[in-house]
Amino acid sequence: MRVLGINAIFHDPSAAVIVDGRVVAAAEEERFSRRKHGKRPVPFSAWELPELAADWCLREAGLRPGDVDTIAYSFDPALCGDGVDSDPWDHLRVDYARRAPQFLATALPGLDPDRVRFVPHHVAHAASAGLSVPEDNAVLVLDGRGESASHLAGAYRGGRLDVLAAQALPHSLGLLYEDLTRHLGFLHSSDEYKVMALASYGTPRFLGLLRDLVRPTGDGGFTIERIDWDALAKRRGAEDEMTDAHADLASSVQARLEEVILELARWAYHASGGLKTLTMAGGTALNCVANARVAAEGPFDRVWVQPAAGDAGTALGAALAVGEQHVPFTTAALGRGWTDDELEAELRRAAVPYTRPDSIAAEAARVLAGNGIVAWYQGRSEYGPRALGHRSLLAHPGDRDTQTRMNDVKGREQFRPIAPMVRAERFHDIFEGAYPSPYMLFVHRVKPDWRDRIPAVTHVDGTARVQTVHADDEPVVAAMLAEFERLTGLPVVVNTSLNTAGRPMVDTPREALELFGSAPVDLLALGPFAVHRATAFAGAAR
């Protein structure tokens, strides 16, 4: 069976292809269009499709549009209620969704519009997580909104979803966090991770009030009353100063979010009959601080979060949902990749001096040990918002100035933390916690005796958003980490996304070269090839 999954309705448009139970490709439109998040999440943009991503996914699978058996679209307009959305233009979104089969047939000539199936948005989210692990599991979906709800709790048994609870709009934890993001002067449906980072700098002094206004209902749902944000902290403009009151408000909302999600997870455990695994999806599941609390304090033996937990993941989830079978998620490296010959041809086109060292891992480790910054471009690009060692910027974790340098390189706020990657076998020596984090979706407390040794990746609250690396899955990354430890005694390397502020992650080798040419990066590790700044720009220096 050949299934094309499509996410287009809200934001982060994306496509995925599954052929006979194997995920062949999955990618976000932003990586092709170079427009962050693909489009803005407004009703007027709902007609826009991930045309470039879908075309590439089909070609990667060796398919033409007419070869596809089913097109799974991650929104069902038949489920939309009346009057649940405050946007007077929301009817456009629903109308565009109804017309999606015809839009898709126009965008992908040869595609049969009669083969389009509408998959409820939260079912697509749920399937992206619950059908990506082999065992039966409870599933928790939390985001801004779907058709008429903002939450789903369910259980997967034998590949079939039993919906246990759903929270009707307008009550939404995701929209609550979006409202706060907007109030703090950031871009909603984009910058929520900045609020999560800011929360660590504040004190949750408004938590008591928020406990009164944001309450679980005891039946798997919750209620949210109107919050007068201005009474708690003055609305901040994008260029205004960030005050203690803003940080305290972020801290308070973050704390209440964690409490409510933890209670919802406990409810799902009991309602599912005590299933041992919890899977999570929806944009709110990208809140790695809340995820860590669920894993540490919740009743489940295992918590697994979909790496593409946001709306991009619903393209894969919709495709999984129509097949109703477990397709274990083994890697996020589902995007575009280039052969060594193709990479070398791009280097020659760019006319930059390069070498092919015996080991690109050792070459990168040497530069990192000398406190250089490395643009690391290896294999296929990641599906989802996290750089996981394929499109990454790497740096030395032992220099206290590294966070400032990296945020300067990327052109972003200085309160933003940077994350560590570590070989899985060394994880327990440096970090507290009993669960792995190969997709960088949990925070872990840095052990006290390591905080001064790796200050660049230790957040102000003593935690770090860790990526654990297994040599079997990522042999080149693991080799780089091992060599860096041999040279420095530190088993950790800074890992952040290979992009600059406001731009999608680098996807093509040409984009990697453009970033290398415009940012103070010391080494571009492009597949097996090395481009050193000192060599590449020697002529310009003269």
XYZ file of C-alpha atoms in Angstrom:
542
model
C 0.000 0.000 0.000
C 1.320 3.419 -0.994
C 0.146 6.295 1.191
C 0.917 9.997 0.884
C 0.339 11.979 4.079
C -0.356 15.707 3.870
C -0.405 18.394 6.562
C -1.528 21.779 5.293
C -4.298 23.303 7.349
C -2.671 25.288 10.185
C 1.110 25.639 10.044
C 4.295 23.684 9.308
C 2.949 22.111 6.093
C 4.611 18.793 5.404
C 4.374 15.530 3.514
C 5.260 11.902 4.187
C 5.195 8.693 2.159
C 4.710 5.183 3.536
C 5.121 2.206 1.199
C 4.132 -1.258 2.398
C 4.598 -0.411 6.051
C 7.904 1.456 5.656
C 8.369 5.184 6.107
C 10.285 6.157 2.967
C 10.380 9.930 3.372
C 8.989 12.772 5.442
C 9.798 16.460 5.121
C 8.544 19.935 5.924
C 7.779 22.469 3.227
C 9.951 25.110 4.921
C 13.077 23.127 4.043
C 12.248 23.590 0.359
C 10.563 27.010 0.279
C 12.968 28.504 2.889
C 10.023 30.199 4.576
C 10.070 29.577 8.331
C 7.213 27.249 9.329
C 6.099 27.166 5.701
C 3.379 29.769 6.233
C 1.607 31.713 8.951
C -1.217 29.913 10.812
C -4.123 32.030 9.590
C -7.281 30.915 7.745
C -6.208 32.794 4.625
C -3.209 30.471 4.210
C -5.088 27.188 4.607
C -5.185 26.621 0.850
C -1.384 26.503 0.652
C -0.088 22.965 0.214
C 3.318 21.364 0.797
C 3.758 21.002 -2.957
C 7.553 20.896 -2.936
C 7.784 18.488 0.012
C 5.124 16.187 -1.448
C 6.795 16.152 -4.852
C 10.156 15.259 -3.288
C 8.682 12.551 -1.030
C 7.001 10.905 -4.009
C 10.176 11.032 -6.092
C 12.188 9.629 -3.187
C 9.773 6.688 -3.130
C 9.965 6.261 -6.901
C 6.297 7.164 -7.266
C 4.212 9.470 -9.395
C 1.081 11.089 -7.967
C -1.140 8.636 -9.828
C 0.626 5.681 -8.188
C -0.585 6.599 -4.705
C -3.344 4.392 -3.278
C -4.439 6.822 -0.547
C -3.788 10.474 0.228
C -4.292 11.094 3.951
C -5.075 14.742 4.795
C -4.677 15.590 8.486
C -7.879 17.554 9.041
C -11.543 16.585 8.723
C -13.786 19.567 7.928
C -16.874 17.480 8.722
C -15.917 17.628 12.415
C -15.758 21.414 12.662
C -18.272 22.902 15.046
C -19.939 26.281 14.827
C -18.899 29.244 16.897
C -15.953 27.645 18.688
C -13.310 29.858 17.126
C -13.083 33.585 17.724
C -11.623 34.193 14.255
C -14.467 35.458 12.024
C -12.576 34.139 8.991
C -12.304 30.576 10.254
C -14.968 29.495 7.767
C -12.320 29.997 5.060
C -10.121 27.377 6.683
C -12.974 24.875 6.681
C -13.938 25.685 3.099
C -10.346 25.314 1.905
C -10.084 21.973 3.700
C -13.211 20.708 1.940
C -11.632 21.653 -1.380
C -8.284 20.045 -0.540
C -8.782 17.046 -2.892
C -9.133 19.370 -5.876
C -6.264 21.587 -4.707
C -4.027 18.523 -4.365
C -4.972 17.215 -7.796
C -4.011 20.578 -9.287
C -0.725 20.802 -7.370
C 0.271 17.197 -8.120
C -0.955 16.385 -11.649
C -2.094 12.806 -11.966
C -3.258 12.509 -8.358
C -6.796 11.147 -8.054
C -8.865 13.460 -5.803
C -11.225 10.594 -5.000
C -8.381 8.888 -3.144
C -8.081 11.695 -0.588
C -9.191 10.702 2.910
C -9.750 13.224 5.671
C -8.128 12.133 8.948
C -9.177 13.995 12.123
C -6.358 16.282 13.175
C -5.880 14.845 16.657
C -6.186 11.276 15.377
C -3.303 12.099 13.016
C -1.295 13.490 15.939
C -2.136 10.419 18.021
C -1.164 8.003 15.251
C 2.158 9.773 14.703
C 3.085 8.775 18.250
C 0.959 5.776 19.184
C 1.626 3.819 15.987
C 5.349 4.642 16.022
C 6.130 2.300 18.921
C 5.647 -1.475 18.711
C 3.768 -1.966 21.981
C 0.225 -1.045 23.004
C 0.217 2.386 24.625
C -1.746 5.232 26.104
C -1.556 8.360 23.978
C -1.880 12.014 24.928
C -2.300 14.772 22.334
C -2.143 18.440 23.315
C -1.921 21.385 20.933
C -3.597 24.666 20.099
C -6.572 23.256 18.285
C -7.890 20.731 15.842
C -11.299 20.817 14.208
C -13.260 21.503 17.394
C -11.032 20.238 20.204
C -7.590 20.894 21.652
C -6.765 17.585 23.296
C -7.171 13.838 22.938
C -6.462 11.040 25.386
C -6.640 7.516 24.089
C -5.241 4.017 24.031
C -3.749 2.026 21.173
C -4.293 -1.717 21.265
C -3.416 -3.835 18.277
C -3.068 -0.734 16.132
C -6.573 0.545 16.862
C -7.267 3.776 18.713
C -9.808 3.959 21.525
C -10.521 7.626 22.255
C -10.957 8.034 26.009
C -11.370 11.815 26.314
C -11.224 14.998 24.256
C -11.364 18.598 25.362
C -13.683 20.852 23.355
C -12.622 24.331 22.349
C -12.253 27.112 23.367
C -10.385 25.514 26.296
C -6.847 24.854 25.091
C -3.481 24.563 26.818
C -1.757 25.180 23.520
C -3.695 28.379 22.863
C -3.020 29.458 26.450
C 0.705 29.188 25.790
C 0.270 30.915 22.415
C -1.538 33.818 24.102
C 1.324 34.144 26.574
C 3.862 34.006 23.732
C 2.085 36.873 21.995
C 1.770 38.874 25.235
C 5.514 38.568 25.831
C 6.297 40.072 22.433
C 7.152 36.887 20.563
C 5.590 35.337 17.453
C 2.854 32.881 18.384
C 2.808 29.419 16.775
C 6.540 29.882 16.367
C 8.340 31.189 19.456
C 6.766 29.185 22.278
C 10.138 27.548 22.945
C 11.486 31.006 23.830
C 8.863 31.301 26.552
C 9.885 27.893 27.918
C 13.511 29.066 28.058
C 12.553 32.381 29.653
C 10.529 30.602 32.350
C 13.707 29.328 34.004
C 14.777 32.902 34.759
C 11.602 33.726 36.706
C 9.764 32.815 39.883
C 6.253 31.294 39.594
C 4.660 33.936 41.816
C 1.380 33.895 39.868
C 0.951 30.135 40.185
C -1.754 30.359 42.847
C -3.964 32.492 40.621
C -3.353 30.250 37.619
C -4.355 27.198 39.621
C -7.737 28.867 40.082
C -8.076 29.747 36.397
C -6.615 26.632 34.730
C -8.132 23.487 36.211
C -8.385 19.801 35.279
C -12.003 18.655 35.341
C -11.369 15.127 36.615
C -12.752 13.443 33.503
C -9.641 13.669 31.358
C -10.223 17.280 30.323
C -9.647 20.764 31.695
C -11.143 24.237 31.790
C -9.432 27.584 31.282
C -11.024 30.836 32.368
C -10.117 34.223 30.918
C -6.745 35.513 32.095
C -6.073 39.234 32.372
C -2.451 39.130 31.231
C -1.975 42.895 31.560
C -2.849 42.721 35.252
C 0.057 40.315 35.760
C 2.718 41.842 33.502
C 2.598 44.682 31.020
C 2.293 43.596 27.392
C 5.748 43.623 25.852
C 6.539 44.867 22.370
C 8.966 42.857 20.268
C 11.765 45.384 20.893
C 10.876 46.257 24.491
C 12.940 45.359 27.528
C 12.307 41.980 29.131
C 11.510 42.519 32.819
C 11.410 40.285 35.882
C 7.605 40.400 35.706
C 7.697 38.903 32.205
C 10.000 36.100 33.353
C 7.812 35.478 36.416
C 4.704 35.233 34.242
C 6.424 32.767 31.917
C 7.581 30.751 34.931
C 4.068 30.674 36.390
C 2.352 29.535 33.201
C 5.045 26.938 32.568
C 4.631 25.553 36.077
C 0.853 25.329 35.754
C 1.160 23.716 32.329
C 3.405 21.024 33.801
C 0.981 20.355 36.651
C -2.030 20.014 34.381
C -0.253 17.798 31.836
C 0.966 15.559 34.641
C -2.579 15.182 35.938
C -3.888 14.440 32.440
C -1.197 11.780 32.034
C -2.185 10.156 35.330
C -5.815 10.147 34.243
C -4.871 8.538 30.909
C -2.926 5.828 32.739
C -5.925 4.781 34.801
C -8.433 5.188 31.957
C -6.288 3.012 29.677
C -6.235 0.206 32.206
C -2.658 0.787 33.297
C -0.821 0.570 29.984
C 2.895 0.887 30.700
C 3.871 3.196 27.815
C 2.683 6.742 27.203
C 3.175 8.303 23.780
C 2.742 12.039 23.235
C 2.225 14.372 20.278
C 0.858 17.815 19.477
C 2.781 21.059 19.630
C 2.577 21.161 23.429
C 4.502 17.865 23.509
C 7.542 19.804 22.293
C 7.697 21.321 25.784
C 10.649 19.230 26.939
C 10.461 20.536 30.511
C 6.885 19.291 30.897
C 7.799 16.008 29.199
C 10.596 15.426 31.691
C 8.230 15.967 34.577
C 5.716 13.483 33.139
C 8.502 10.936 32.714
C 9.901 11.498 36.211
C 6.671 11.848 38.216
C 4.061 10.098 36.112
C 2.916 6.483 36.458
C 4.275 5.183 33.135
C 7.331 2.976 32.726
C 8.129 4.601 29.397
C 7.296 7.968 27.846
C 7.909 8.326 24.104
C 7.403 11.669 22.354
C 7.085 11.971 18.574
C 10.148 13.947 17.351
C 7.929 15.808 14.879
C 5.326 16.390 17.577
C 4.032 19.626 16.041
C 1.719 19.861 13.076
C 4.454 18.703 10.682
C 4.152 15.269 12.268
C 0.494 14.944 11.305
C 1.494 14.205 7.700
C 3.178 11.023 8.935
C 0.398 10.421 11.467
C -2.368 10.703 8.885
C -0.555 8.206 6.663
C -0.130 5.823 9.606
C -3.750 6.224 10.683
C -5.212 5.014 7.400
C -3.105 1.843 7.626
C -3.833 1.160 11.323
C -0.554 -0.678 11.820
C 2.469 -0.134 14.006
C 5.402 1.213 11.983
C 8.214 1.669 14.514
C 9.942 5.046 14.338
C 13.661 4.312 14.123
C 15.128 7.579 12.885
C 14.209 11.211 12.338
C 16.585 11.331 9.339
C 13.780 11.112 6.788
C 14.524 14.206 4.687
C 16.829 14.945 1.795
C 20.377 13.652 1.547
C 23.196 13.832 -0.992
C 25.865 11.363 -2.091
C 29.542 12.103 -1.569
C 29.918 12.744 -5.306
C 27.071 15.260 -5.225
C 28.573 17.023 -2.213
C 31.969 17.227 -3.871
C 30.410 18.618 -7.054
C 28.807 21.365 -4.990
C 32.138 22.202 -3.378
C 33.770 22.437 -6.785
C 30.943 24.644 -8.069
C 31.465 26.961 -5.091
C 35.202 27.048 -5.848
C 36.227 26.732 -2.203
C 39.319 24.822 -1.088
C 38.459 21.595 0.693
C 40.035 18.358 1.866
C 38.854 14.830 2.470
C 40.469 13.864 5.781
C 40.815 10.249 6.877
C 38.103 10.903 9.458
C 35.737 13.867 9.343
C 34.755 12.974 12.914
C 38.350 13.365 14.122
C 38.815 16.560 12.098
C 35.715 18.119 13.650
C 36.717 16.996 17.143
C 40.120 18.651 16.723
C 38.532 21.979 15.729
C 36.033 21.752 18.583
C 38.801 20.967 21.079
C 40.484 24.179 19.950
C 37.268 26.056 20.804
C 36.207 26.394 17.164
C 32.627 26.275 15.873
C 31.703 23.513 13.433
C 28.875 23.476 10.888
C 28.034 19.776 10.812
C 26.211 18.512 7.702
C 25.811 14.750 7.496
C 23.357 12.313 5.935
C 19.646 12.979 5.502
C 18.029 15.986 7.146
C 15.894 15.644 10.253
C 12.082 15.523 10.275
C 10.860 17.841 13.013
C 12.259 20.939 14.715
C 15.314 19.415 16.434
C 18.821 19.257 14.977
C 19.990 15.758 15.851
C 23.476 15.586 14.413
C 22.606 15.866 10.732
C 22.142 19.643 10.332
C 23.866 20.977 13.456
C 26.148 23.705 14.761
C 28.653 22.228 17.221
C 30.839 23.904 19.830
C 32.904 23.382 23.004
C 30.744 23.018 26.160
C 33.518 23.903 28.601
C 33.851 27.578 27.669
C 31.445 29.842 29.580
C 31.383 32.229 26.628
C 30.146 29.582 24.196
C 26.459 30.315 24.796
C 27.012 33.992 24.004
C 29.104 33.150 20.929
C 26.560 30.679 19.575
C 23.618 33.010 20.131
C 25.609 35.746 18.396
C 26.341 33.437 15.460
C 22.658 32.586 15.163
C 21.479 36.151 15.848
C 19.102 35.269 18.649
C 18.288 36.279 22.242
C 21.005 35.697 24.818
C 18.670 34.003 27.308
C 18.260 31.109 24.875
C 20.012 27.940 26.102
C 22.116 25.642 23.936
C 21.911 21.895 24.220
C 24.387 19.031 24.704
C 24.796 15.764 22.861
C 26.446 12.829 24.609
C 27.133 9.192 23.828
C 24.452 7.041 25.440
C 26.978 5.041 27.475
C 28.249 8.237 29.130
C 24.841 9.783 29.794
C 24.406 8.535 33.365
C 27.848 9.764 34.376
C 26.930 13.398 33.691
C 23.140 13.716 33.884
C 20.433 12.613 36.286
C 17.467 10.646 34.987
C 16.715 7.102 33.973
C 15.340 7.577 30.462
C 17.185 8.138 27.166
C 16.559 11.143 24.945
C 17.720 10.408 21.388
C 15.413 13.086 19.969
C 16.205 15.871 22.465
C 12.669 16.016 23.906
C 13.391 15.893 27.655
C 15.457 17.983 30.019
C 17.778 16.322 32.527
C 19.463 17.740 35.581
C 23.214 18.136 35.222
C 25.034 16.452 38.086
C 26.564 19.056 40.434
C 30.171 18.050 39.838
C 29.725 18.520 36.076
C 28.032 21.929 36.020
C 31.267 23.899 36.136
C 32.880 21.564 33.605
C 30.181 22.022 30.956
C 28.777 25.480 31.774
C 27.797 26.306 28.183
C 25.061 23.647 28.154
C 23.934 23.957 31.786
C 20.853 26.157 31.871
C 20.272 28.671 34.658
C 18.077 26.117 36.476
C 20.776 23.416 36.395
C 19.183 21.392 33.596
C 20.059 20.603 29.997
C 18.041 19.398 27.012
C 20.130 16.344 26.219
C 20.466 14.291 23.062
C 21.752 10.784 23.722
C 23.688 9.276 20.818
C 23.956 5.555 20.103
C 26.883 4.462 17.951
C 24.702 1.911 16.152
C 22.337 4.672 15.037
C 24.781 7.571 14.563
C 28.290 6.129 14.104
C 29.918 9.316 12.752
C 28.481 11.517 15.509
C 29.475 8.957 18.138
C 33.007 8.827 16.745
C 33.261 12.624 16.894
C 32.081 12.629 20.520
C 34.550 9.887 21.487
C 37.466 11.740 19.878
C 36.456 15.033 21.502
C 36.434 13.314 24.891
C 39.880 11.842 24.202
C 41.215 15.315 23.433
C 39.473 17.279 26.197
C 38.201 14.852 28.820
C 34.658 16.112 28.171
C 32.115 13.601 26.815
C 29.672 16.352 25.760
C 29.500 18.632 22.707
C 27.218 21.609 22.150
C 24.566 20.873 19.515
C 22.184 23.474 18.117
C 20.414 23.762 14.789
C 22.296 24.710 11.631
C 20.500 27.960 10.868
C 20.336 31.599 11.805
C 17.448 33.380 13.506
C 14.191 33.425 11.566
C 15.343 30.925 8.957
C 14.638 27.211 8.589
C 17.410 24.741 9.226
C 19.898 24.356 6.403
C 18.767 21.563 4.102
C 20.920 21.565 0.958
C 24.718 21.648 0.622
C 24.458 25.028 -1.113
C 22.625 26.443 1.914
C 25.309 25.003 4.181
C 27.972 26.786 2.158
C 25.996 30.037 2.268
C 25.745 29.871 6.070
C 29.441 29.020 6.333
C 30.270 32.038 4.189
C 28.141 34.455 6.200
C 28.645 33.329 9.811
C 31.792 33.046 11.954
C 32.087 29.276 11.664
C 35.552 27.692 11.706
C 34.866 24.393 9.935
C 32.209 23.121 7.561
C 32.044 19.326 7.834
C 30.100 18.565 4.649
C 29.777 14.796 4.553
C 33.344 13.460 4.478
C 34.745 16.814 3.298
C 36.284 19.575 5.397
C 36.250 23.285 4.555
C 38.289 25.401 6.974
C 37.571 29.107 7.305
C 41.257 29.962 7.578
C 41.865 28.318 4.203
C 38.629 29.191 2.443
C 38.944 32.913 3.116
C 42.712 33.280 3.073
C 42.576 35.281 -0.170
C 39.910 37.621 1.214
C 42.077 38.295 4.278
C 44.922 39.434 2.033
